XYZ file of C-alpha atoms in Angstrom:
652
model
C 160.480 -77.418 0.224
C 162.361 -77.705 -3.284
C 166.315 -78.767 -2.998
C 168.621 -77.927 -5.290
C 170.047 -80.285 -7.778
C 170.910 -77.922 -10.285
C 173.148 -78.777 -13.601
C 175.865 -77.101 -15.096
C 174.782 -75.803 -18.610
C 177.333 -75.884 -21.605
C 176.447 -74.475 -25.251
C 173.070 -74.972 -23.737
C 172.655 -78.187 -22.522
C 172.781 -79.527 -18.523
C 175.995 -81.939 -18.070
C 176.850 -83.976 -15.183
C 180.502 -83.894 -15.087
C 182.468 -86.845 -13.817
C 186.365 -86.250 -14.106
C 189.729 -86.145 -12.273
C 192.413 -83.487 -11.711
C 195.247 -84.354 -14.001
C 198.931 -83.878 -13.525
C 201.180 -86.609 -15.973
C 202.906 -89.218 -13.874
C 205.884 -87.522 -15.707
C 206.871 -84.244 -14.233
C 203.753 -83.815 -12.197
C 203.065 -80.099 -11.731
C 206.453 -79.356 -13.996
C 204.895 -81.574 -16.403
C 204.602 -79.322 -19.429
C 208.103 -78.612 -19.166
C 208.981 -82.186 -20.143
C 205.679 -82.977 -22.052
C 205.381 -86.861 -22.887
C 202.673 -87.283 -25.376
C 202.342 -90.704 -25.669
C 202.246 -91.223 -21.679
C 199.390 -88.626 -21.407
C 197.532 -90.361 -23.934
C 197.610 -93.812 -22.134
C 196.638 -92.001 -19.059
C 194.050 -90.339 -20.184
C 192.213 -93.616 -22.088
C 192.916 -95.492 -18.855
C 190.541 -92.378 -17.052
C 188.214 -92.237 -20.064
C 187.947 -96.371 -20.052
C 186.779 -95.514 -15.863
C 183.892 -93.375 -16.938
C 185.868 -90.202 -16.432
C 185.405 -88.173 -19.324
C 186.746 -84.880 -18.007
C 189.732 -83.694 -16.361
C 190.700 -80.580 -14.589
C 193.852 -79.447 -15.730
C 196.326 -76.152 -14.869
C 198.574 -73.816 -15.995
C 201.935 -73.729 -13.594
C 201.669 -70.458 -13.620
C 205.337 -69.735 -13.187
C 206.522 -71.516 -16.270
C 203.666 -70.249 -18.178
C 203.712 -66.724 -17.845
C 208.023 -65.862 -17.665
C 207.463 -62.645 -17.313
C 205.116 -59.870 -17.025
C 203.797 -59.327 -20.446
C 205.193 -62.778 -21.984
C 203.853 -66.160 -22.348
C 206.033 -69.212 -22.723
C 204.581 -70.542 -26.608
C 206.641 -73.538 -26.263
C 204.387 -74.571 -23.293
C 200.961 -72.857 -25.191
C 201.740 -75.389 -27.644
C 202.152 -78.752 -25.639
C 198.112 -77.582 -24.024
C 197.165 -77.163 -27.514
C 198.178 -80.800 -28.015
C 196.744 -81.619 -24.751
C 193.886 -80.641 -25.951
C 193.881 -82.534 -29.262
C 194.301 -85.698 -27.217
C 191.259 -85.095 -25.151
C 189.163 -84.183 -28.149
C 190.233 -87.411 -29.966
C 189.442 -89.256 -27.057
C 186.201 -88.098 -26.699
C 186.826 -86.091 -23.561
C 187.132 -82.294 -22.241
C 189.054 -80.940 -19.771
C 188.625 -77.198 -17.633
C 191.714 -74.908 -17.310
C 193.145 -73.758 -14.079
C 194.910 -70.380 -15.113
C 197.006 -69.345 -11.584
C 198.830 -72.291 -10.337
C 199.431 -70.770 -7.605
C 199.244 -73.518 -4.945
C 199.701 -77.591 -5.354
C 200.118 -79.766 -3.039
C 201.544 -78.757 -0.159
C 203.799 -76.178 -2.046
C 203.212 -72.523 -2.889
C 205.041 -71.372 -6.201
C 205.129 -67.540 -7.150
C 206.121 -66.114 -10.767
C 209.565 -65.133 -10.593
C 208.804 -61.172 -11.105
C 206.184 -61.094 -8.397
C 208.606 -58.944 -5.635
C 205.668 -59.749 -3.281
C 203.048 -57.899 -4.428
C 199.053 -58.376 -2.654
C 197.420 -60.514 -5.243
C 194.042 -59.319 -5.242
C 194.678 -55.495 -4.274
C 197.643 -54.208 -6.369
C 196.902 -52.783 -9.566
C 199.440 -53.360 -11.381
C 199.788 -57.615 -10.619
C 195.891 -58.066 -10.947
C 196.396 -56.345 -14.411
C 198.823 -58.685 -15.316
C 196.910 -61.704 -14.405
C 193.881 -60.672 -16.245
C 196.379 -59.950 -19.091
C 197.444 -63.520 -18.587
C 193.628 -64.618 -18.090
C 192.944 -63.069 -21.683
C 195.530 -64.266 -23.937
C 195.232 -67.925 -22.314
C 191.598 -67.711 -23.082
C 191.758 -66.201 -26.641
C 194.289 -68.870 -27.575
C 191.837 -71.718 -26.844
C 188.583 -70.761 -26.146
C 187.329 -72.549 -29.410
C 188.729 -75.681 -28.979
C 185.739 -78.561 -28.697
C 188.290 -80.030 -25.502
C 187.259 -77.156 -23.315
C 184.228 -78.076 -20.885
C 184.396 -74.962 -19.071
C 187.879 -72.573 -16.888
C 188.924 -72.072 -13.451
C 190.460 -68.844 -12.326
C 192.981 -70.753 -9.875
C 193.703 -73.721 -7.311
C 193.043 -73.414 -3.656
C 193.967 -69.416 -3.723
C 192.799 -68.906 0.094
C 196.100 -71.226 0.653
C 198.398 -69.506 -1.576
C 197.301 -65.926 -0.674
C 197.404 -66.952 3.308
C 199.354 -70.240 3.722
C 200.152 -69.506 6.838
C 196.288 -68.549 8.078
C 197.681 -65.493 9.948
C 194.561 -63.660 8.886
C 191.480 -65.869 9.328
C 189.448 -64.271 11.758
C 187.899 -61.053 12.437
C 186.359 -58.682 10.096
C 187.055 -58.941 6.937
C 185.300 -56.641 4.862
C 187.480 -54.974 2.855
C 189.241 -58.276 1.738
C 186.353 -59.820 0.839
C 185.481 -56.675 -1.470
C 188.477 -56.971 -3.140
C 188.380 -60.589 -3.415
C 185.177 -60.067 -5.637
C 186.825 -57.461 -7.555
C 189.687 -59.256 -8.014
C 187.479 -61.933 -9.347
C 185.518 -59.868 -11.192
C 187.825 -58.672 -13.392
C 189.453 -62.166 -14.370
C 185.884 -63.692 -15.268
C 185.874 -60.599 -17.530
C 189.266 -61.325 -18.930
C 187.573 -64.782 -19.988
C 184.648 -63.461 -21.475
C 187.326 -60.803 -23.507
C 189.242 -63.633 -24.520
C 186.143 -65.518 -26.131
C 185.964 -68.228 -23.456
C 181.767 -68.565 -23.548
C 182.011 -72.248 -21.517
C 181.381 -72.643 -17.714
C 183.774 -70.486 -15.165
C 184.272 -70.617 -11.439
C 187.182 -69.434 -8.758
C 188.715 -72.742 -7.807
C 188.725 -71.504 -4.374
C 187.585 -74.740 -2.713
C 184.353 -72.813 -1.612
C 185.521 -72.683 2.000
C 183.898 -69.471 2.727
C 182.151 -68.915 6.500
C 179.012 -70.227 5.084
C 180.390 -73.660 4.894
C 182.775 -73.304 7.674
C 181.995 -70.520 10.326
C 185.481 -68.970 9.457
C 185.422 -65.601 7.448
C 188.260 -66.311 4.933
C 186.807 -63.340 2.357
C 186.220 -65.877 0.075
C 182.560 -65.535 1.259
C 180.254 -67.623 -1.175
C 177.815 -65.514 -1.271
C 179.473 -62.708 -2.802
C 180.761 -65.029 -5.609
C 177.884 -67.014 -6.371
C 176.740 -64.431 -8.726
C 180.131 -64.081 -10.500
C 180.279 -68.042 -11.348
C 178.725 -70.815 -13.231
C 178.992 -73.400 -10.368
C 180.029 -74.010 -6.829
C 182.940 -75.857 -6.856
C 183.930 -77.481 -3.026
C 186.895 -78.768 -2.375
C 186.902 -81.782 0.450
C 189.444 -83.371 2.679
C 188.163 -82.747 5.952
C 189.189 -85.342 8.625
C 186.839 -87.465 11.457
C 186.477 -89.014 14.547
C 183.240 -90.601 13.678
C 182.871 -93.361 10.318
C 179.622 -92.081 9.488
C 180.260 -88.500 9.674
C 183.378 -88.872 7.535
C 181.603 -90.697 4.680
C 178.967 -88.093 4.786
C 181.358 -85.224 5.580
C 181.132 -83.922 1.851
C 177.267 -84.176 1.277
C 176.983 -82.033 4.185
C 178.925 -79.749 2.220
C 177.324 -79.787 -0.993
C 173.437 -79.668 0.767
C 175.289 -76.429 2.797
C 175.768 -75.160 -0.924
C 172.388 -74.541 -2.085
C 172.888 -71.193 -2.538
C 170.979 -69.315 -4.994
C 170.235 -72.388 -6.643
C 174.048 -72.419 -8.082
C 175.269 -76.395 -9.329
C 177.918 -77.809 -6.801
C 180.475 -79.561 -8.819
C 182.769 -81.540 -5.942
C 185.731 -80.064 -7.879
C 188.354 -81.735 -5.277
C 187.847 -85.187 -3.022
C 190.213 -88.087 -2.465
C 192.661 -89.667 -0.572
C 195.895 -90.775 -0.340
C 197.119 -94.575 -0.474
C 199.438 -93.605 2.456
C 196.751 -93.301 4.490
C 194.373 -96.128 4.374
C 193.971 -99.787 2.914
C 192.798 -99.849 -0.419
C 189.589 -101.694 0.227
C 188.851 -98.517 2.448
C 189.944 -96.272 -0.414
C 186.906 -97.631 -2.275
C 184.606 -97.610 0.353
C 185.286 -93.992 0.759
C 184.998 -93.277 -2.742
C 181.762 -94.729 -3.118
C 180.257 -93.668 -0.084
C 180.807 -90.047 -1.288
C 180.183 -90.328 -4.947
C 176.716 -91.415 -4.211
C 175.850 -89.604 -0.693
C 177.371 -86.166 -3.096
C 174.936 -87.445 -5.670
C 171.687 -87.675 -3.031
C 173.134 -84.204 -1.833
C 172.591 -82.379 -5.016
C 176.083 -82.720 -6.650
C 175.777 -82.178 -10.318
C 179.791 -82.919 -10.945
C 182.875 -84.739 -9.684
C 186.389 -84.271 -10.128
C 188.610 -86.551 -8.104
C 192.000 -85.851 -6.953
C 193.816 -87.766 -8.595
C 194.539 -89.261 -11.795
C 197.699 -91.140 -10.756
C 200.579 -91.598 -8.502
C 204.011 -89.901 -8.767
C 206.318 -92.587 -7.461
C 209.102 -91.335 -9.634
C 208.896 -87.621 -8.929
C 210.044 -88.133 -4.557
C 212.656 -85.893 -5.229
C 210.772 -83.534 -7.054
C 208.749 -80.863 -5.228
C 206.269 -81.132 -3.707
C 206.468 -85.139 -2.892
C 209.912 -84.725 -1.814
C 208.664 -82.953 1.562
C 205.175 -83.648 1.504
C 205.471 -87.507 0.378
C 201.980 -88.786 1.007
C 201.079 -86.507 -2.149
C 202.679 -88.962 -4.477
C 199.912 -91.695 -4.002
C 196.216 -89.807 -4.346
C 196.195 -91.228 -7.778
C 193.474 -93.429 -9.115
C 196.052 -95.845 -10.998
C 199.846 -96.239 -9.356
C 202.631 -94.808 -11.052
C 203.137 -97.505 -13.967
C 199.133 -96.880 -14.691
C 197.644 -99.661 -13.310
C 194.367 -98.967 -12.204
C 193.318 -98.805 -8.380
C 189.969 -99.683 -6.594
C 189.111 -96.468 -6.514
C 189.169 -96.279 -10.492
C 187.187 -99.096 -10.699
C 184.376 -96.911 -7.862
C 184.553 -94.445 -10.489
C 183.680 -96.538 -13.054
C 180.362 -98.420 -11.378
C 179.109 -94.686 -10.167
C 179.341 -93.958 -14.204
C 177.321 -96.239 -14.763
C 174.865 -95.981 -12.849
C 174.828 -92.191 -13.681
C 174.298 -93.334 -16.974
C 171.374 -96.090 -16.110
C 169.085 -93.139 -14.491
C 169.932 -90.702 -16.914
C 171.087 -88.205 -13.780
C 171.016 -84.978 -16.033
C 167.047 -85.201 -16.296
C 166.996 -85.775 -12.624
C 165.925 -83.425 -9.646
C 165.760 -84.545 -6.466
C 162.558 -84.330 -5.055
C 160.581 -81.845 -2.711
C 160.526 -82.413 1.092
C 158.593 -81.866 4.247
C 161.540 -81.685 6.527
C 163.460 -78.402 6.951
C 167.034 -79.017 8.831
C 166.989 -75.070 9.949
C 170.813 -73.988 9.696
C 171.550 -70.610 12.222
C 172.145 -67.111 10.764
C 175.141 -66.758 13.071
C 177.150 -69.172 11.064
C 177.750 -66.892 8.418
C 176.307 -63.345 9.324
C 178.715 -61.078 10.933
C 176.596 -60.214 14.138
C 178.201 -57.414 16.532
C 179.753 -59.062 19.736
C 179.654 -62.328 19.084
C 181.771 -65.374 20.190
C 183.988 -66.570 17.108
C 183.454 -70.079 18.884
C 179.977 -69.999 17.712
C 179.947 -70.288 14.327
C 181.710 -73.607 14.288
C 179.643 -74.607 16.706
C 176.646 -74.667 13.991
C 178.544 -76.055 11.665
C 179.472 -79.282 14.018
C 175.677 -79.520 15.022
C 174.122 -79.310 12.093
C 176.412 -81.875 10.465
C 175.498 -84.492 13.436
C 171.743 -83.677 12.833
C 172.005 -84.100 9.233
C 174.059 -87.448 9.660
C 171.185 -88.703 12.346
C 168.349 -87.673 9.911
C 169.982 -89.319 7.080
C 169.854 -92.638 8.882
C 166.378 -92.152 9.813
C 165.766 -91.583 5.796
C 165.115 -88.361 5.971
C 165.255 -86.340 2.984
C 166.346 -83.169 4.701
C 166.206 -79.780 3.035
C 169.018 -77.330 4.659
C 167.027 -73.985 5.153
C 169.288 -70.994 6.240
C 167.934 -68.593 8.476
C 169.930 -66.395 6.181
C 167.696 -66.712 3.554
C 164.615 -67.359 5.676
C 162.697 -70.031 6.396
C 160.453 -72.197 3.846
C 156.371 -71.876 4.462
C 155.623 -75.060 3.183
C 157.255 -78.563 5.805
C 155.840 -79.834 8.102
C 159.120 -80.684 10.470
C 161.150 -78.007 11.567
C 164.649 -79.356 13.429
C 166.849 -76.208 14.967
C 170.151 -78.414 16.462
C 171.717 -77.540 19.368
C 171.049 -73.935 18.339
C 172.261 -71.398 20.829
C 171.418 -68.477 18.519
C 168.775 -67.531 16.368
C 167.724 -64.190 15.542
C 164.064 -62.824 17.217
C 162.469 -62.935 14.087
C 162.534 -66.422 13.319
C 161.802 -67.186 16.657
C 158.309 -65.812 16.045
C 158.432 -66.925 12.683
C 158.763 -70.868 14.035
C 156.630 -69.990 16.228
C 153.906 -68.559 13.698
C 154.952 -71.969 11.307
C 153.736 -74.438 14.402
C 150.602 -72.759 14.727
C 149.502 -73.079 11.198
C 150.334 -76.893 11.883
C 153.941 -77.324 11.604
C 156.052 -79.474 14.173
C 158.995 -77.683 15.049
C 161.724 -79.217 17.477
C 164.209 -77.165 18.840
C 167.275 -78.816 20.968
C 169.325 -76.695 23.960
C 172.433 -75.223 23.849
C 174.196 -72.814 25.610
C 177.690 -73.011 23.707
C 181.025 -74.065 24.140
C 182.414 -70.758 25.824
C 181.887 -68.328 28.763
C 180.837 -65.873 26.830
C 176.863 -64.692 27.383
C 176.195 -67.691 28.069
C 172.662 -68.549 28.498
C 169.887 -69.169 26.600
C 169.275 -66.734 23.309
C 166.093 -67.839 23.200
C 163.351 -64.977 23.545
C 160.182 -65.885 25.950
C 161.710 -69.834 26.212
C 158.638 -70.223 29.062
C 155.848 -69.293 26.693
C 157.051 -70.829 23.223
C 157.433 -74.020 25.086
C 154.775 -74.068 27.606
C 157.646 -74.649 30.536
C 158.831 -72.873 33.331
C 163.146 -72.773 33.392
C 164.892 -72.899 36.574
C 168.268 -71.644 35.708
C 170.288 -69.278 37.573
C 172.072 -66.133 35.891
C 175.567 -67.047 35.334
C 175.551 -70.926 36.154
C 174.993 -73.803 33.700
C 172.958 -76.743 35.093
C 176.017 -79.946 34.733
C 175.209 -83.217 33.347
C 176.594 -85.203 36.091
C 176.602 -88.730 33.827
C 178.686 -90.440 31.548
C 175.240 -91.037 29.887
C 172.071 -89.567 29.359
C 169.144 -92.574 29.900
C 166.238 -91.266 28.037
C 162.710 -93.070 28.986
C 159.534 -92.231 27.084
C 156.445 -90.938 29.341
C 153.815 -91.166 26.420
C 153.501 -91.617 22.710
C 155.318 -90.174 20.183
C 155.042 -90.920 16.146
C 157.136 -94.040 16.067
C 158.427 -94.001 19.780
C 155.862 -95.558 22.603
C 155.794 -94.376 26.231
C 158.401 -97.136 28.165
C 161.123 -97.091 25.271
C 164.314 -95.701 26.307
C 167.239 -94.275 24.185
C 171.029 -93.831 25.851
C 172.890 -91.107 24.488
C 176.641 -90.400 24.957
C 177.519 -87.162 26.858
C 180.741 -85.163 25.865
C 181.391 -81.244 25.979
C 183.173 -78.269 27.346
C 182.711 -77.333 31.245
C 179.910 -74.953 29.810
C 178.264 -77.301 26.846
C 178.006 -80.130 28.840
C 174.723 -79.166 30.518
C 171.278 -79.114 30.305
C 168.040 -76.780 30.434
C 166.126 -77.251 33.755
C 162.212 -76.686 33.307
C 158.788 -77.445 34.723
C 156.126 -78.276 32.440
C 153.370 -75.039 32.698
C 150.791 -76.246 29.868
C 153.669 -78.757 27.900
C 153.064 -82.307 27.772
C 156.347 -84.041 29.336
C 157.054 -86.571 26.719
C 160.263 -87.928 28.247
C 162.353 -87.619 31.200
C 166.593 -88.529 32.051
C 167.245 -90.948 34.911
C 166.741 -88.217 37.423
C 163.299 -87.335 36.324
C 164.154 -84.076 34.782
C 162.002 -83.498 31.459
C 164.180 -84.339 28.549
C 161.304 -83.633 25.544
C 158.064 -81.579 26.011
C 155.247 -81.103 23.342
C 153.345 -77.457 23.543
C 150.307 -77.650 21.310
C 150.338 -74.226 20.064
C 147.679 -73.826 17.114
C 147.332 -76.056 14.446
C 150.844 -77.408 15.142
C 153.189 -78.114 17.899
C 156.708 -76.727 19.513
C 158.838 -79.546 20.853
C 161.638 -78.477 23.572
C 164.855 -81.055 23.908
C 166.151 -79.840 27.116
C 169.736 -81.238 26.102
C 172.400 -80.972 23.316
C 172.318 -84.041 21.621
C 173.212 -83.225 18.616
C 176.372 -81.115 20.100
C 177.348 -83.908 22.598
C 177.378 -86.634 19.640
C 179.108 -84.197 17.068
C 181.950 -84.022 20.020
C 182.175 -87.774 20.417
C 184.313 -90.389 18.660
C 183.075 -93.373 16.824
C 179.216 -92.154 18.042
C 177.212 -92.950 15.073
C 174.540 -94.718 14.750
C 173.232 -92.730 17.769
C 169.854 -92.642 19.317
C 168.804 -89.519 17.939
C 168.220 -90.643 14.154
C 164.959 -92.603 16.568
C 163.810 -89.110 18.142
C 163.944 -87.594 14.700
C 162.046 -90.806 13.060
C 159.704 -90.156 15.618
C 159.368 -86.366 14.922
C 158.665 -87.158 11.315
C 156.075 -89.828 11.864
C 154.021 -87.323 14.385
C 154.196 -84.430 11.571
C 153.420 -86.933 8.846
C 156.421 -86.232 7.035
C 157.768 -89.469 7.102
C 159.413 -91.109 3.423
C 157.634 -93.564 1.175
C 160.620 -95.805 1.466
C 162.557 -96.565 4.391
C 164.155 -99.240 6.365
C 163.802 -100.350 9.867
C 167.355 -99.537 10.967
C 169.987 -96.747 10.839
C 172.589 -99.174 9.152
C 171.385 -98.362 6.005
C 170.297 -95.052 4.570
C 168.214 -94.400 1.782
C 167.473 -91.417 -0.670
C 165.523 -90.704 -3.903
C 165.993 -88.902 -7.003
C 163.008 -88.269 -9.447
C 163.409 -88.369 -13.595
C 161.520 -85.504 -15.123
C 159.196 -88.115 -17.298
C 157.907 -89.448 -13.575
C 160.605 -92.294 -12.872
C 161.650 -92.261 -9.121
C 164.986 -93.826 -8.269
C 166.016 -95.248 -4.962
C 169.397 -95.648 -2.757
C 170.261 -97.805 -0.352
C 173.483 -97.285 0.837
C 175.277 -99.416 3.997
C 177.395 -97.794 6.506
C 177.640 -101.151 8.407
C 181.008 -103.025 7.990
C 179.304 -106.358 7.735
C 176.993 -107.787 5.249
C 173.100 -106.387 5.267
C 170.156 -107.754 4.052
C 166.989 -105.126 4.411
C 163.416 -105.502 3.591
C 161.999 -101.847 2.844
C 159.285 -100.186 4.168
C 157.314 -99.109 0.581
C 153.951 -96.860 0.944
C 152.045 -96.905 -2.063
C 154.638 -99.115 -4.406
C 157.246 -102.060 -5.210
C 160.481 -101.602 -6.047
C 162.121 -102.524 -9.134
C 165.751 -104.287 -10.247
C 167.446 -101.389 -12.628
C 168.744 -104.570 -14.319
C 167.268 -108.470 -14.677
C 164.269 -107.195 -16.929
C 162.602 -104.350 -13.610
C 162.090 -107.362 -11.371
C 159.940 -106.638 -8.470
C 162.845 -106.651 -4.925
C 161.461 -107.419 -1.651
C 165.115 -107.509 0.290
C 167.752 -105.338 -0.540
C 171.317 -107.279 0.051
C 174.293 -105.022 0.383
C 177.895 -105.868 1.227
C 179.939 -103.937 3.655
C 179.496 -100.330 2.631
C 177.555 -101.109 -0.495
C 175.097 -99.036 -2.329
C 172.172 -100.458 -4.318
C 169.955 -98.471 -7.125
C 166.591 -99.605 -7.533
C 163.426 -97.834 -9.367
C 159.826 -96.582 -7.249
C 157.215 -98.133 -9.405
C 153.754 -97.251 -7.846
């Protein structure tokens, strides 16, 4: 299965983009109003001297466009001088025309009189008026890396969220219109570079909720995917690897993800954890498929708390990379090692390579299916993040295949999460992929709700070689705090006697599991109360492989989980279908990933999520690995401090 790592492509040419979203420490969003040259020259060197050689930058719409058919030139001006800074500094930077929304604050032009933005005539011809003359006035200029139509629109159209939900169609049709026309008021204006909506791709395929933003439908509009990332945890692990998720989720007609917004404020956590978090997503983004990264932000705003937005939203003052007199941060200094070791493997001629294992993502996240529960979508979304967490610290290199798009011919592992829906066809269609020699796994799940609920799966007894005995209506509880898990023969990497604990969590209806009698299976492990947990059904050349409970649900609903045990049943799985890596380590401490150099090189990551020192010694088939630096020495042990990340190079 081929993975996405696609590059963005300007004048002809892939780029890997690493940046930050710029507002001046003086006047923040209002910042062109009260343009200080000389202080956004020091701030940009200090970005440029931390391997950030882009920036995001953005019209304030308000004070840029006055009125209807007018353009401030004072303000046109201080860009163009903007610009001239970046150029002599060596960098580029990518307009954001409607600003629109920052930072906790929604700001309208003054002549709006509260007209729909996307369906009304009249305002969507002014913006694309605005769109155009923006464009013409600086589409040549060697500063500009590629435009943005706006900043987080979904929040300044609907701040309020009062219509996620339902169907929505006919928004989402003139959504793309709406977009439509302003890419063509770009490409009118002579802007040739890179363009994308700056809608922080939150569409239902990445989160189960139809906003109309619907990625799909945009995708073929733009140059690049462009996520934007804040989402909060209850689990370390899944937080550091919160944003990968989202990127592998994004390969989507083989569009580059740029991770256009990620960061965090200073309010919020220690600065030691600030760079942890930075460099655990940099380089999990990186493994993911990112081809681009634009922080948020370049500094902090300690003189602006009486300023909207930081007056009523102050923990906005302090995302910044340096602190309000410019000092650099940690996280600057993250920034600046990921650079570098962009740099040292020459990432634009990378791809990551193919894989055997498909993580198979449900249909009914993102299809609108008649009569459905809205609390399912979200439901794949949580379980399919968990499985992808637990296969990365088995060192898996998992492809995400969306039943949307069908299913890949060519793994060998198959895993289907927790997945209470998928559609008939790709039942058979797994079922047709395990008898040409496939494994394919397939955990229960009922759902989280009342609704229909039972088991979507068509002719369970004869896919699986079981016999259920459930009862219409009912869900069979799990009575324990704890699932005890003991092997009852072999499998790949796990030996009959072994036994994995798992933490149980859930809703009244969720928190169950699928009673069955083996009728041709092999029982390959049973709970405490010698119910079948796993069961292999030869079927062909391959096998199907029942988990009769939610794992990955119950450990996607628990705090502080991760590592759990099922990162061992999915090491296992892989092993069995002989689609285990080349390189991997004996733990799930540390994970590791490869990217491949188009002239052969193969580069390896190791990257902690322990909070204590580790020292590894890889599992290598076939090769030694290599010191990037210290003339290619040959490594044996791979030391890493607390949630450190090592490079080294494949040599076979």
């Amino acid at each position: 299965m081929k993975r996405s790592a696609a590059k963005v492509v300007v004048n002809g040419e892939p780029r890997t983009w690493i940046g930050v979203n710029f507002w001046s420490r003086v006047g923040g969003p209002l910042m062109w109003r009260q343009y200080d040259a000389a202080v956004v020259e020091s701030e940009l060197a200090v970005m440029r001297d931390h391997g950030m050689t882009l920036t995001r930058s953005f019209f304030y719409w308000p004070d840029f466009m006055p009125t209807p058919d007018a353009l401030d030139e004072v303000l046109v001006e201080r860009f163009r001088t903007f610009l001239d800074a970046h150029h002599a500094l060596g960098m580029t930077t990518i307009p954001t025309f409607l600003v629109g929304h920052m930072s906790g604050e929604n700001w309208d032009p003054a002549w709006r009189g509260g007209r729909d933005l996307f369906s009304d005539v009249w305002f969507v011809a002014r913006q694309a008026w605005y769109v155009r003359e923006l464009t013409a006035r600086f589409a040549h200029h060697p500063a500009v890396a590629g435009w943005l139509l706006t900043n987080e629109v979904p929040i300044y159209d609907d701040w309020r969220g009062e219509t996620l939900g339902g169907d929505k169609t006919q928004r989402a049709a003139e959504i793309v219109s709406w977009a439509q026309i302003l890419i063509d008021a770009i490409r009118a204006g002579g802007g040739t570079q890179p363009v994308s909506v700056g809608e922080g791709a939150w569409g239902v395929e990445v989160t189960g909720v139809d906003n109309g933003f619907r990625v799909r439908e945009l995708s073929p509009l733009v140059d690049f995917l462009g996520p934007h990332v804040y989402r909060m945890e209850t689990d370390l692990v899944r937080q550091h690897l919160g944003p990968a998720f989202v990127c592998e989720l994004l390969d989507i007609d083989g569009q580059p993800v740029v991770l256009e917004e990620f960061g965090l404020t200073s309010d919020y956590v220690s600065e030691e954890n600030a760079a942890h978090y930075y460099r655990q997503v940099l380089h999990t983004t990186l493994l993911a498929g990112a081809t681009g990264w634009i922080t948020w932000n370049n500094t902090d705003y300690d003189d602006l708390f009486d300023q909207a937005p930081y007056s009523h939203h102050p923990f906005e003052m302090h995302f910044g990379l340096t602190d309000s007199e410019g000092r650099p941060k940690a996280q600057a200094r993250e920034v600046k090692a990921f650079a570098d070791v962009v740099a040292d493997v020459d990432l634009v001629r990378c791809h990551r390579p193919d894989t055997q294992v498909a993580l198979v993502v449900s249909a009914y996240l993102e299809k609108q299916f008649p009569f459905t529960d809205p609390e399912d979508p979200p439901a794949v979304v949580h379980a399919t993040r968990q499985a992808s967490v637990a296969a990365r610290e088995a060192d898996l290199p998992v492809g995400v295949a969306r039943e949307a798009d069908g299913l890949p011919e060519d793994c060998a592992l198959y895993l289907v999460p927790s997945a209470k829906q998928l559609t008939a066809p790709t039942w058979r269609h797994l079922q047709q992929l395990a008898e040409g020699g496939a494994t394919v796994y397939c955990s229960w799940f009922v759902g989280t709700h009342l609704n229909q609920r039972g088991t979507w799966w068509p002719k369970l007894d004869e896919t699986f070689g079981v016999r259920k005995t459930t009862r219409y209506g009912l869900v069979d509880p799990i009575v324990d705090d704890e699932v005890r898990v003991t092997m009852t023969a072999d499998l790949g990497t796990l030996r009959a006697g072994e036994e994995l604990v798992f933490a149980v969590a859930g809703t009244a209806s969720s928190r169950s599991f699928l009673p069955v009698e083996p009728a041709g299976a092999e029982v390959l492990a049973v709970d405490g109360h010698g119910n079948p947990v796993l069961l292999r059904h030869r079927v062909g050349k391959g096998s199907m492989v029942l988990c009769t409970y939610p794992f990955e649900h119950m450990a996607a609903m628990t705090p502080a989980v991760n590592p759990e045990p099922t990162w061992r049943l999915y090491d296992a799985l892989a092993a069995d279908a002989g689609a285990r890596p080349d390189v991997r380590v004996p733990g799930p401490e540390v994970m590791v990933g490869q990217m491949e150099h188009e002239d052969g090189r193969r580069f390896v990551w190791f990257i902690s999520q322990s909070d204590v020192d580790q020292s590894v010694v890889p599992e290598v088939d076939g090769g030694r690995l290599l010191d990037l630096a210290h003339g290619g020495s040959a490594v044996d042990k791979v030391e890493l401090p607390p949630y450190g990340v090592k490079v080294l190079r494949l040599a076979r």
